[in-house]
Amino acid sequence: MNCIGKEIDYAAIGRRIKKYRWESNISQEELADAVGVSTTHMSHIETGGTKLSLGVFVKIADALQISADLLLNGDRATSKLSEIDELFSASDERQSRILLEITRAAKNALDRERV
């Protein structure tokens, strides 16, 4: 995904952090302690009231045991990859090779369209 010029939606990241924290039955205080920030700062992160550093972002993902990509992009990226994974998983080796060749050819054709 091309992120050049794309604004980071800190509020959306904060909502995802809160969602996965709740799903993991971790209190805000416990997550803040695990990450090494104050509970107040964690609250501001979850509400999008402050920008978080890359280091804190990675520590949060690690503490919640989820990918940084999931926190950054939500389920969009995961659902696309899951769909592709399902296609390849349901295919034998020959079918997988053909699917990969078709995908590469389609990508090359789309790239040529841009020029």
mmCIF file with all atom_site columns, N, CA and C in Angstrom, residues 45-98:
data_model
loop_
_atom_site.group_PDB
_atom_site.id
_atom_site.type_symbol
_atom_site.label_atom_id
_atom_site.label_alt_id
_atom_site.label_comp_id
_atom_site.label_asym_id
_atom_site.label_entity_id
_atom_site.label_seq_id
_atom_site.pdbx_PDB_ins_code
_atom_site.Cartn_x
_atom_site.Cartn_y
_atom_site.Cartn_z
_atom_site.occupancy
_atom_site.B_iso_or_equiv
_atom_site.pdbx_formal_charge
_atom_site.auth_seq_id
_atom_site.auth_comp_id
_atom_site.auth_asym_id
_atom_site.auth_atom_id
_atom_site.pdbx_PDB_model_num
ATOM 1   N N  . ILE A 1 45 ? -3.702 8.435   24.003  1.00 0.00 ? 45 ILE A N  1
ATOM 2   C CA . ILE A 1 45 ? -3.426 7.649   22.793  1.00 0.00 ? 45 ILE A CA 1
ATOM 3   C C  . ILE A 1 45 ? -4.718 7.011   22.295  1.00 0.00 ? 45 ILE A C  1
ATOM 4   N N  . GLU A 1 46 ? -5.474 6.402   23.210  1.00 0.00 ? 46 GLU A N  1
ATOM 5   C CA . GLU A 1 46 ? -6.705 5.695   22.828  1.00 0.00 ? 46 GLU A CA 1
ATOM 6   C C  . GLU A 1 46 ? -7.780 6.632   22.291  1.00 0.00 ? 46 GLU A C  1
ATOM 7   N N  . THR A 1 47 ? -7.756 7.877   22.699  1.00 0.00 ? 47 THR A N  1
ATOM 8   C CA . THR A 1 47 ? -8.762 8.825   22.207  1.00 0.00 ? 47 THR A CA 1
ATOM 9   C C  . THR A 1 47 ? -8.254 9.628   21.010  1.00 0.00 ? 47 THR A C  1
ATOM 10  N N  . GLY A 1 48 ? -7.012 9.372   20.610  1.00 0.00 ? 48 GLY A N  1
ATOM 11  C CA . GLY A 1 48 ? -6.443 10.111  19.488  1.00 0.00 ? 48 GLY A CA 1
ATOM 12  C C  . GLY A 1 48 ? -6.036 11.517  19.856  1.00 0.00 ? 48 GLY A C  1
ATOM 13  N N  . GLY A 1 49 ? -5.957 11.798  21.156  1.00 0.00 ? 49 GLY A N  1
ATOM 14  C CA . GLY A 1 49 ? -5.619 13.135  21.624  1.00 0.00 ? 49 GLY A CA 1
ATOM 15  C C  . GLY A 1 49 ? -4.143 13.445  21.577  1.00 0.00 ? 49 GLY A C  1
ATOM 16  N N  . THR A 1 50 ? -3.326 12.434  21.300  1.00 0.00 ? 50 THR A N  1
ATOM 17  C CA . THR A 1 50 ? -1.885 12.638  21.198  1.00 0.00 ? 50 THR A CA 1
ATOM 18  C C  . THR A 1 50 ? -1.322 11.697  20.148  1.00 0.00 ? 50 THR A C  1
ATOM 19  N N  . LYS A 1 51 ? -0.230 12.106  19.556  1.00 0.00 ? 51 LYS A N  1
ATOM 20  C CA . LYS A 1 51 ? 0.465  11.243  18.601  1.00 0.00 ? 51 LYS A CA 1
ATOM 21  C C  . LYS A 1 51 ? 1.384  10.329  19.393  1.00 0.00 ? 51 LYS A C  1
ATOM 22  N N  . LEU A 1 52 ? 1.472  9.086   18.983  1.00 0.00 ? 52 LEU A N  1
ATOM 23  C CA . LEU A 1 52 ? 2.352  8.176   19.685  1.00 0.00 ? 52 LEU A CA 1
ATOM 24  C C  . LEU A 1 52 ? 3.597  7.932   18.852  1.00 0.00 ? 52 LEU A C  1
ATOM 25  N N  . SER A 1 53 ? 4.703  7.702   19.536  1.00 0.00 ? 53 SER A N  1
ATOM 26  C CA . SER A 1 53 ? 5.962  7.449   18.843  1.00 0.00 ? 53 SER A CA 1
ATOM 27  C C  . SER A 1 53 ? 5.946  6.044   18.254  1.00 0.00 ? 53 SER A C  1
ATOM 28  N N  . LEU A 1 54 ? 6.833  5.816   17.308  1.00 0.00 ? 54 LEU A N  1
ATOM 29  C CA . LEU A 1 54 ? 6.936  4.496   16.699  1.00 0.00 ? 54 LEU A CA 1
ATOM 30  C C  . LEU A 1 54 ? 7.292  3.449   17.750  1.00 0.00 ? 54 LEU A C  1
ATOM 31  N N  . GLY A 1 55 ? 8.181  3.807   18.666  1.00 0.00 ? 55 GLY A N  1
ATOM 32  C CA . GLY A 1 55 ? 8.576  2.872   19.717  1.00 0.00 ? 55 GLY A CA 1
ATOM 33  C C  . GLY A 1 55 ? 7.407  2.458   20.593  1.00 0.00 ? 55 GLY A C  1
ATOM 34  N N  . VAL A 1 56 ? 6.598  3.417   21.005  1.00 0.00 ? 56 VAL A N  1
ATOM 35  C CA . VAL A 1 56 ? 5.420  3.122   21.834  1.00 0.00 ? 56 VAL A CA 1
ATOM 36  C C  . VAL A 1 56 ? 4.415  2.306   21.029  1.00 0.00 ? 56 VAL A C  1
ATOM 37  N N  . PHE A 1 57 ? 4.244  2.655   19.765  1.00 0.00 ? 57 PHE A N  1
ATOM 38  C CA . PHE A 1 57 ? 3.323  1.929   18.885  1.00 0.00 ? 57 PHE A CA 1
ATOM 39  C C  . PHE A 1 57 ? 3.698  0.447   18.814  1.00 0.00 ? 57 PHE A C  1
ATOM 40  N N  . VAL A 1 58 ? 4.976  0.167   18.599  1.00 0.00 ? 58 VAL A N  1
ATOM 41  C CA . VAL A 1 58 ? 5.448  -1.220  18.509  1.00 0.00 ? 58 VAL A CA 1
ATOM 42  C C  . VAL A 1 58 ? 5.287  -1.930  19.849  1.00 0.00 ? 58 VAL A C  1
ATOM 43  N N  . LYS A 1 59 ? 5.584  -1.249  20.949  1.00 0.00 ? 59 LYS A N  1
ATOM 44  C CA . LYS A 1 59 ? 5.423  -1.853  22.281  1.00 0.00 ? 59 LYS A CA 1
ATOM 45  C C  . LYS A 1 59 ? 3.962  -2.199  22.549  1.00 0.00 ? 59 LYS A C  1
ATOM 46  N N  . ILE A 1 60 ? 3.041  -1.342  22.117  1.00 0.00 ? 60 ILE A N  1
ATOM 47  C CA . ILE A 1 60 ? 1.613  -1.614  22.301  1.00 0.00 ? 60 ILE A CA 1
ATOM 48  C C  . ILE A 1 60 ? 1.212  -2.850  21.505  1.00 0.00 ? 60 ILE A C  1
ATOM 49  N N  . ALA A 1 61 ? 1.638  -2.914  20.250  1.00 0.00 ? 61 ALA A N  1
ATOM 50  C CA . ALA A 1 61 ? 1.322  -4.084  19.420  1.00 0.00 ? 61 ALA A CA 1
ATOM 51  C C  . ALA A 1 61 ? 1.872  -5.351  20.064  1.00 0.00 ? 61 ALA A C  1
ATOM 52  N N  . ASP A 1 62 ? 3.103  -5.293  20.563  1.00 0.00 ? 62 ASP A N  1
ATOM 53  C CA . ASP A 1 62 ? 3.706  -6.453  21.227  1.00 0.00 ? 62 ASP A CA 1
ATOM 54  C C  . ASP A 1 62 ? 2.933  -6.839  22.482  1.00 0.00 ? 62 ASP A C  1
ATOM 55  N N  . ALA A 1 63 ? 2.578  -5.849  23.295  1.00 0.00 ? 63 ALA A N  1
ATOM 56  C CA . ALA A 1 63 ? 1.854  -6.122  24.541  1.00 0.00 ? 63 ALA A CA 1
ATOM 57  C C  . ALA A 1 63 ? 0.486  -6.740  24.269  1.00 0.00 ? 63 ALA A C  1
ATOM 58  N N  . LEU A 1 64 ? -0.154 -6.314  23.176  1.00 0.00 ? 64 LEU A N  1
ATOM 59  C CA . LEU A 1 64 ? -1.476 -6.848  22.822  1.00 0.00 ? 64 LEU A CA 1
ATOM 60  C C  . LEU A 1 64 ? -1.372 -8.126  21.994  1.00 0.00 ? 64 LEU A C  1
ATOM 61  N N  . GLN A 1 65 ? -0.146 -8.483  21.630  1.00 0.00 ? 65 GLN A N  1
ATOM 62  C CA . GLN A 1 65 ? 0.134  -9.675  20.827  1.00 0.00 ? 65 GLN A CA 1
ATOM 63  C C  . GLN A 1 65 ? -0.628 -9.660  19.503  1.00 0.00 ? 65 GLN A C  1
ATOM 64  N N  . ILE A 1 66 ? -0.571 -8.508  18.830  1.00 0.00 ? 66 ILE A N  1
ATOM 65  C CA . ILE A 1 66 ? -1.166 -8.366  17.503  1.00 0.00 ? 66 ILE A CA 1
ATOM 66  C C  . ILE A 1 66 ? -0.154 -7.668  16.601  1.00 0.00 ? 66 ILE A C  1
ATOM 67  N N  . SER A 1 67 ? -0.375 -7.746  15.309  1.00 0.00 ? 67 SER A N  1
ATOM 68  C CA . SER A 1 67 ? 0.567  -7.130  14.375  1.00 0.00 ? 67 SER A CA 1
ATOM 69  C C  . SER A 1 67 ? 0.399  -5.612  14.366  1.00 0.00 ? 67 SER A C  1
ATOM 70  N N  . ALA A 1 68 ? 1.498  -4.940  14.133  1.00 0.00 ? 68 ALA A N  1
ATOM 71  C CA . ALA A 1 68 ? 1.456  -3.485  13.997  1.00 0.00 ? 68 ALA A CA 1
ATOM 72  C C  . ALA A 1 68 ? 0.588  -3.101  12.804  1.00 0.00 ? 68 ALA A C  1
ATOM 73  N N  . ASP A 1 69 ? 0.598  -3.930  11.757  1.00 0.00 ? 69 ASP A N  1
ATOM 74  C CA . ASP A 1 69 ? -0.223 -3.666  10.573  1.00 0.00 ? 69 ASP A CA 1
ATOM 75  C C  . ASP A 1 69 ? -1.702 -3.638  10.933  1.00 0.00 ? 69 ASP A C  1
ATOM 76  N N  . LEU A 1 70 ? -2.113 -4.548  11.794  1.00 0.00 ? 70 LEU A N  1
ATOM 77  C CA . LEU A 1 70 ? -3.518 -4.588  12.205  1.00 0.00 ? 70 LEU A CA 1
ATOM 78  C C  . LEU A 1 70 ? -3.895 -3.316  12.965  1.00 0.00 ? 70 LEU A C  1
ATOM 79  N N  . LEU A 1 71 ? -3.008 -2.843  13.823  1.00 0.00 ? 71 LEU A N  1
ATOM 80  C CA . LEU A 1 71 ? -3.281 -1.593  14.546  1.00 0.00 ? 71 LEU A CA 1
ATOM 81  C C  . LEU A 1 71 ? -3.299 -0.398  13.603  1.00 0.00 ? 71 LEU A C  1
ATOM 82  N N  . LEU A 1 72 ? -2.413 -0.400  12.628  1.00 0.00 ? 72 LEU A N  1
ATOM 83  C CA . LEU A 1 72 ? -2.308 0.736   11.719  1.00 0.00 ? 72 LEU A CA 1
ATOM 84  C C  . LEU A 1 72 ? -3.433 0.775   10.697  1.00 0.00 ? 72 LEU A C  1
ATOM 85  N N  . ASN A 1 73 ? -3.737 -0.375  10.104  1.00 0.00 ? 73 ASN A N  1
ATOM 86  C CA . ASN A 1 73 ? -4.693 -0.419  8.994   1.00 0.00 ? 73 ASN A CA 1
ATOM 87  C C  . ASN A 1 73 ? -6.025 -1.066  9.324   1.00 0.00 ? 73 ASN A C  1
ATOM 88  N N  . GLY A 1 74 ? -6.134 -1.668  10.473  1.00 0.00 ? 74 GLY A N  1
ATOM 89  C CA . GLY A 1 74 ? -7.373 -2.360  10.805  1.00 0.00 ? 74 GLY A CA 1
ATOM 90  C C  . GLY A 1 74 ? -7.492 -3.661  10.043  1.00 0.00 ? 74 GLY A C  1
ATOM 91  N N  . ASP A 1 75 ? -8.693 -4.151  9.930   1.00 0.00 ? 75 ASP A N  1
ATOM 92  C CA . ASP A 1 75 ? -8.935 -5.452  9.315   1.00 0.00 ? 75 ASP A CA 1
ATOM 93  C C  . ASP A 1 75 ? -8.845 -5.429  7.798   1.00 0.00 ? 75 ASP A C  1
ATOM 94  N N  . ARG A 1 76 ? -8.780 -4.249  7.183   1.00 0.00 ? 76 ARG A N  1
ATOM 95  C CA . ARG A 1 76 ? -8.730 -4.180  5.716   1.00 0.00 ? 76 ARG A CA 1
ATOM 96  C C  . ARG A 1 76 ? -7.595 -5.012  5.161   1.00 0.00 ? 76 ARG A C  1
ATOM 97  N N  . ALA A 1 77 ? -6.397 -4.760  5.612   1.00 0.00 ? 77 ALA A N  1
ATOM 98  C CA . ALA A 1 77 ? -5.239 -5.479  5.093   1.00 0.00 ? 77 ALA A CA 1
ATOM 99  C C  . ALA A 1 77 ? -5.330 -6.955  5.439   1.00 0.00 ? 77 ALA A C  1
ATOM 100 N N  . THR A 1 78 ? -5.764 -7.257  6.642   1.00 0.00 ? 78 THR A N  1
ATOM 101 C CA . THR A 1 78 ? -5.866 -8.640  7.075   1.00 0.00 ? 78 THR A CA 1
ATOM 102 C C  . THR A 1 78 ? -6.890 -9.399  6.254   1.00 0.00 ? 78 THR A C  1
ATOM 103 N N  . SER A 1 79 ? -8.034 -8.788  5.976   1.00 0.00 ? 79 SER A N  1
ATOM 104 C CA . SER A 1 79 ? -9.073 -9.493  5.233   1.00 0.00 ? 79 SER A CA 1
ATOM 105 C C  . SER A 1 79 ? -8.641 -9.764  3.800   1.00 0.00 ? 79 SER A C  1
ATOM 106 N N  . LYS A 1 80 ? -7.904 -8.843  3.182   1.00 0.00 ? 80 LYS A N  1
ATOM 107 C CA . LYS A 1 80 ? -7.396 -9.071  1.831   1.00 0.00 ? 80 LYS A CA 1
ATOM 108 C C  . LYS A 1 80 ? -6.423 -10.240 1.822   1.00 0.00 ? 80 LYS A C  1
ATOM 109 N N  . LEU A 1 81 ? -5.501 -10.244 2.762   1.00 0.00 ? 81 LEU A N  1
ATOM 110 C CA . LEU A 1 81 ? -4.529 -11.324 2.832   1.00 0.00 ? 81 LEU A CA 1
ATOM 111 C C  . LEU A 1 81 ? -5.197 -12.648 3.162   1.00 0.00 ? 81 LEU A C  1
ATOM 112 N N  . SER A 1 82 ? -6.203 -12.619 4.015   1.00 0.00 ? 82 SER A N  1
ATOM 113 C CA . SER A 1 82 ? -6.922 -13.844 4.369   1.00 0.00 ? 82 SER A CA 1
ATOM 114 C C  . SER A 1 82 ? -7.620 -14.435 3.155   1.00 0.00 ? 82 SER A C  1
ATOM 115 N N  . GLU A 1 83 ? -8.214 -13.581 2.341   1.00 0.00 ? 83 GLU A N  1
ATOM 116 C CA . GLU A 1 83 ? -8.905 -14.056 1.140   1.00 0.00 ? 83 GLU A CA 1
ATOM 117 C C  . GLU A 1 83 ? -7.918 -14.697 0.169   1.00 0.00 ? 83 GLU A C  1
ATOM 118 N N  . ILE A 1 84 ? -6.776 -14.058 -0.016  1.00 0.00 ? 84 ILE A N  1
ATOM 119 C CA . ILE A 1 84 ? -5.749 -14.616 -0.893  1.00 0.00 ? 84 ILE A CA 1
ATOM 120 C C  . ILE A 1 84 ? -5.237 -15.932 -0.324  1.00 0.00 ? 84 ILE A C  1
ATOM 121 N N  . ASP A 1 85 ? -5.001 -15.958 0.980   1.00 0.00 ? 85 ASP A N  1
ATOM 122 C CA . ASP A 1 85 ? -4.523 -17.175 1.637   1.00 0.00 ? 85 ASP A CA 1
ATOM 123 C C  . ASP A 1 85 ? -5.513 -18.323 1.463   1.00 0.00 ? 85 ASP A C  1
ATOM 124 N N  . GLU A 1 86 ? -6.799 -18.032 1.584   1.00 0.00 ? 86 GLU A N  1
ATOM 125 C CA . GLU A 1 86 ? -7.823 -19.060 1.401   1.00 0.00 ? 86 GLU A CA 1
ATOM 126 C C  . GLU A 1 86 ? -7.792 -19.627 -0.010  1.00 0.00 ? 86 GLU A C  1
ATOM 127 N N  . LEU A 1 87 ? -7.625 -18.750 -1.012  1.00 0.00 ? 87 LEU A N  1
ATOM 128 C CA . LEU A 1 87 ? -7.550 -19.214 -2.400  1.00 0.00 ? 87 LEU A CA 1
ATOM 129 C C  . LEU A 1 87 ? -6.385 -20.172 -2.596  1.00 0.00 ? 87 LEU A C  1
ATOM 130 N N  . PHE A 1 88 ? -5.229 -19.790 -2.092  1.00 0.00 ? 88 PHE A N  1
ATOM 131 C CA . PHE A 1 88 ? -4.052 -20.628 -2.267  1.00 0.00 ? 88 PHE A CA 1
ATOM 132 C C  . PHE A 1 88 ? -4.131 -21.897 -1.420  1.00 0.00 ? 88 PHE A C  1
ATOM 133 N N  . SER A 1 89 ? -4.692 -21.813 -0.239  1.00 0.00 ? 89 SER A N  1
ATOM 134 C CA . SER A 1 89 ? -4.814 -22.987 0.633   1.00 0.00 ? 89 SER A CA 1
ATOM 135 C C  . SER A 1 89 ? -5.737 -24.038 0.042   1.00 0.00 ? 89 SER A C  1
ATOM 136 N N  . ALA A 1 90 ? -6.746 -23.585 -0.696  1.00 0.00 ? 90 ALA A N  1
ATOM 137 C CA . ALA A 1 90 ? -7.713 -24.509 -1.292  1.00 0.00 ? 90 ALA A CA 1
ATOM 138 C C  . ALA A 1 90 ? -7.240 -25.036 -2.646  1.00 0.00 ? 90 ALA A C  1
ATOM 139 N N  . SER A 1 91 ? -6.015 -24.701 -3.027  1.00 0.00 ? 91 SER A N  1
ATOM 140 C CA . SER A 1 91 ? -5.491 -25.100 -4.331  1.00 0.00 ? 91 SER A CA 1
ATOM 141 C C  . SER A 1 91 ? -4.348 -26.090 -4.165  1.00 0.00 ? 91 SER A C  1
ATOM 142 N N  . ASP A 1 92 ? -4.229 -26.986 -5.162  1.00 0.00 ? 92 ASP A N  1
ATOM 143 C CA . ASP A 1 92 ? -3.067 -27.871 -5.143  1.00 0.00 ? 92 ASP A CA 1
ATOM 144 C C  . ASP A 1 92 ? -1.860 -27.091 -5.672  1.00 0.00 ? 92 ASP A C  1
ATOM 145 N N  . GLU A 1 93 ? -0.702 -27.730 -5.715  1.00 0.00 ? 93 GLU A N  1
ATOM 146 C CA . GLU A 1 93 ? 0.523  -27.027 -6.095  1.00 0.00 ? 93 GLU A CA 1
ATOM 147 C C  . GLU A 1 93 ? 0.436  -26.457 -7.514  1.00 0.00 ? 93 GLU A C  1
ATOM 148 N N  . ARG A 1 94 ? -0.104 -27.218 -8.451  1.00 0.00 ? 94 ARG A N  1
ATOM 149 C CA . ARG A 1 94 ? -0.246 -26.762 -9.835  1.00 0.00 ? 94 ARG A CA 1
ATOM 150 C C  . ARG A 1 94 ? -1.158 -25.539 -9.905  1.00 0.00 ? 94 ARG A C  1
ATOM 151 N N  . GLN A 1 95 ? -2.296 -25.610 -9.226  1.00 0.00 ? 95 GLN A N  1
ATOM 152 C CA . GLN A 1 95 ? -3.242 -24.490 -9.218  1.00 0.00 ? 95 GLN A CA 1
ATOM 153 C C  . GLN A 1 95 ? -2.614 -23.250 -8.573  1.00 0.00 ? 95 GLN A C  1
ATOM 154 N N  . SER A 1 96 ? -1.858 -23.452 -7.514  1.00 0.00 ? 96 SER A N  1
ATOM 155 C CA . SER A 1 96 ? -1.199 -22.331 -6.834  1.00 0.00 ? 96 SER A CA 1
ATOM 156 C C  . SER A 1 96 ? -0.209 -21.634 -7.754  1.00 0.00 ? 96 SER A C  1
ATOM 157 N N  . ARG A 1 97 ? 0.567  -22.425 -8.525  1.00 0.00 ? 97 ARG A N  1
ATOM 158 C CA . ARG A 1 97 ? 1.512  -21.832 -9.476  1.00 0.00 ? 97 ARG A CA 1
ATOM 159 C C  . ARG A 1 97 ? 0.779  -21.007 -10.526 1.00 0.00 ? 97 ARG A C  1
ATOM 160 N N  . ILE A 1 98 ? -0.328 -21.556 -11.040 1.00 0.00 ? 98 ILE A N  1
ATOM 161 C CA . ILE A 1 98 ? -1.114 -20.857 -12.058 1.00 0.00 ? 98 ILE A CA 1
ATOM 162 C C  . ILE A 1 98 ? -1.708 -19.569 -11.482 1.00 0.00 ? 98 ILE A C  1
#
